[in-house]
Short mmCIF file of C-alpha atoms in Angstrom, two decimals:
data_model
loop_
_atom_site.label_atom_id
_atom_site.label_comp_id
_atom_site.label_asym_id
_atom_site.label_seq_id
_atom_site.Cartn_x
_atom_site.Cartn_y
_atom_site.Cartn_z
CA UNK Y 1 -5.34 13.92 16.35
CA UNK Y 2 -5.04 10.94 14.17
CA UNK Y 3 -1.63 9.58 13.84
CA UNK Y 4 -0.38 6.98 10.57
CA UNK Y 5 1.99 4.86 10.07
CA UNK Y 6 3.50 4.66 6.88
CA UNK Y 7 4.43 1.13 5.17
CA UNK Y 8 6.68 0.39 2.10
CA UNK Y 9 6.03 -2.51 0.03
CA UNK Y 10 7.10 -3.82 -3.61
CA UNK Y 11 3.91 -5.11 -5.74
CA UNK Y 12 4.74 -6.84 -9.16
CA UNK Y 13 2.32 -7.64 -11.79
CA UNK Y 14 2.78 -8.73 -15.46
CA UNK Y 15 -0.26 -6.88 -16.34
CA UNK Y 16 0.65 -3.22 -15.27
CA UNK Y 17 1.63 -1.00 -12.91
CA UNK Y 18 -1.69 -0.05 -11.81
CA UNK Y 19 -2.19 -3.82 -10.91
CA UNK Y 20 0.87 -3.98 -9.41
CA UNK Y 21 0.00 -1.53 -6.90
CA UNK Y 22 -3.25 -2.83 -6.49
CA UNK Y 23 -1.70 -6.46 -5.37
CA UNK Y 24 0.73 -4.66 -3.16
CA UNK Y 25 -2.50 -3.13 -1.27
CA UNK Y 26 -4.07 -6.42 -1.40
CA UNK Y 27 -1.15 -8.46 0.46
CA UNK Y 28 -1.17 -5.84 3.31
CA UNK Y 29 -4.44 -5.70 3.63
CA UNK Y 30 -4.18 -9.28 4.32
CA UNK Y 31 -2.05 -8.62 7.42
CA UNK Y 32 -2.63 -4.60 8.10
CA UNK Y 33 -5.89 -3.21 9.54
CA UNK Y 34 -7.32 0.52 8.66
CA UNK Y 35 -5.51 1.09 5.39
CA UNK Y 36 -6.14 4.99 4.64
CA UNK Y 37 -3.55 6.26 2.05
CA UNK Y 38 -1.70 4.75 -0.39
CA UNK Y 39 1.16 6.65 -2.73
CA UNK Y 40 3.31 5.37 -5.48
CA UNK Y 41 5.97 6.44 -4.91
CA UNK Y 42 8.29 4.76 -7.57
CA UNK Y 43 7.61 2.81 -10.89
CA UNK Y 44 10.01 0.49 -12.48
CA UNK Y 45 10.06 -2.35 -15.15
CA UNK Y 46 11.91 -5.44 -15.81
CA UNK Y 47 13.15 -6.23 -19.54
CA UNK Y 48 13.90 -9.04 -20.85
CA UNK Y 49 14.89 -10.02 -24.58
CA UNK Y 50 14.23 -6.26 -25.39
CA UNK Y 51 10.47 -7.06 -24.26
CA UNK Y 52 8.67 -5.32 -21.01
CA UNK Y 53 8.58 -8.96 -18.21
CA UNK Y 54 7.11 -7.54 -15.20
CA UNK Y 55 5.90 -4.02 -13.81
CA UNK Y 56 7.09 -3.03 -9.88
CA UNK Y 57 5.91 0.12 -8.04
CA UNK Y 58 6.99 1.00 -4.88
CA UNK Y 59 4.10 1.97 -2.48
CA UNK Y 60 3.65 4.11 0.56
CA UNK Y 61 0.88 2.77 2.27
CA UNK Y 62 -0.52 4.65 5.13
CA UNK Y 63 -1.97 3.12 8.10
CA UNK Y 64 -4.07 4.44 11.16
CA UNK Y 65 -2.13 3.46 14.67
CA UNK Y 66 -4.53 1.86 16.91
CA UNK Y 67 -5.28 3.84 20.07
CA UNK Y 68 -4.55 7.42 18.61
CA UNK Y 69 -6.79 9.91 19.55
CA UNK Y 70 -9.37 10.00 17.10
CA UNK Y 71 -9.56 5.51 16.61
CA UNK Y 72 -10.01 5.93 20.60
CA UNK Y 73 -12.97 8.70 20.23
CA UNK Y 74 -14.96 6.40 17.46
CA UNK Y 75 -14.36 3.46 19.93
CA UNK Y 76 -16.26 5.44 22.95
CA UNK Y 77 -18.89 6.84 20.78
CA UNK Y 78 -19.94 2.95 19.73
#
């Protein structure tokens, strides 16, 4: 049995929100190993001067704990 861990993180882009969610996977993977899922769970924009500034999505990203059943089975099959 494989167990995650889920992580919530706030990416911002000016581009899009699609970007934005792809630098929020970026930072953690900077810092997080064995990055599985990832939701979007929440999309938001900033306005400013009646124009569209900067795109924000909240993201669920999900994780594989180290030592869990299944990480430990791949690790004794190697």
């Amino acid at each position: 049995m494989a167990v995650l861990k889920i992580l919530e993180l706030v990416g911002t882009s000016k581009q899009s929100w699609s970007d934005a969610a792809r630098e929020a996977v970026n930072e953690a993977a900077k810092t997080v190993r064995g990055i599985e899922t990832v939701e979007v769970a929440e999309s938001k924009a900033v306005v400013q001067n009646n124009k569209l500034t900067e795109y924000q999505v909240l993201v669920r990203i999900g994780f594989r704990i180290e030592g869990t059943a299944s990480s430990t089975a791949s690790r004794k099959k190697a």
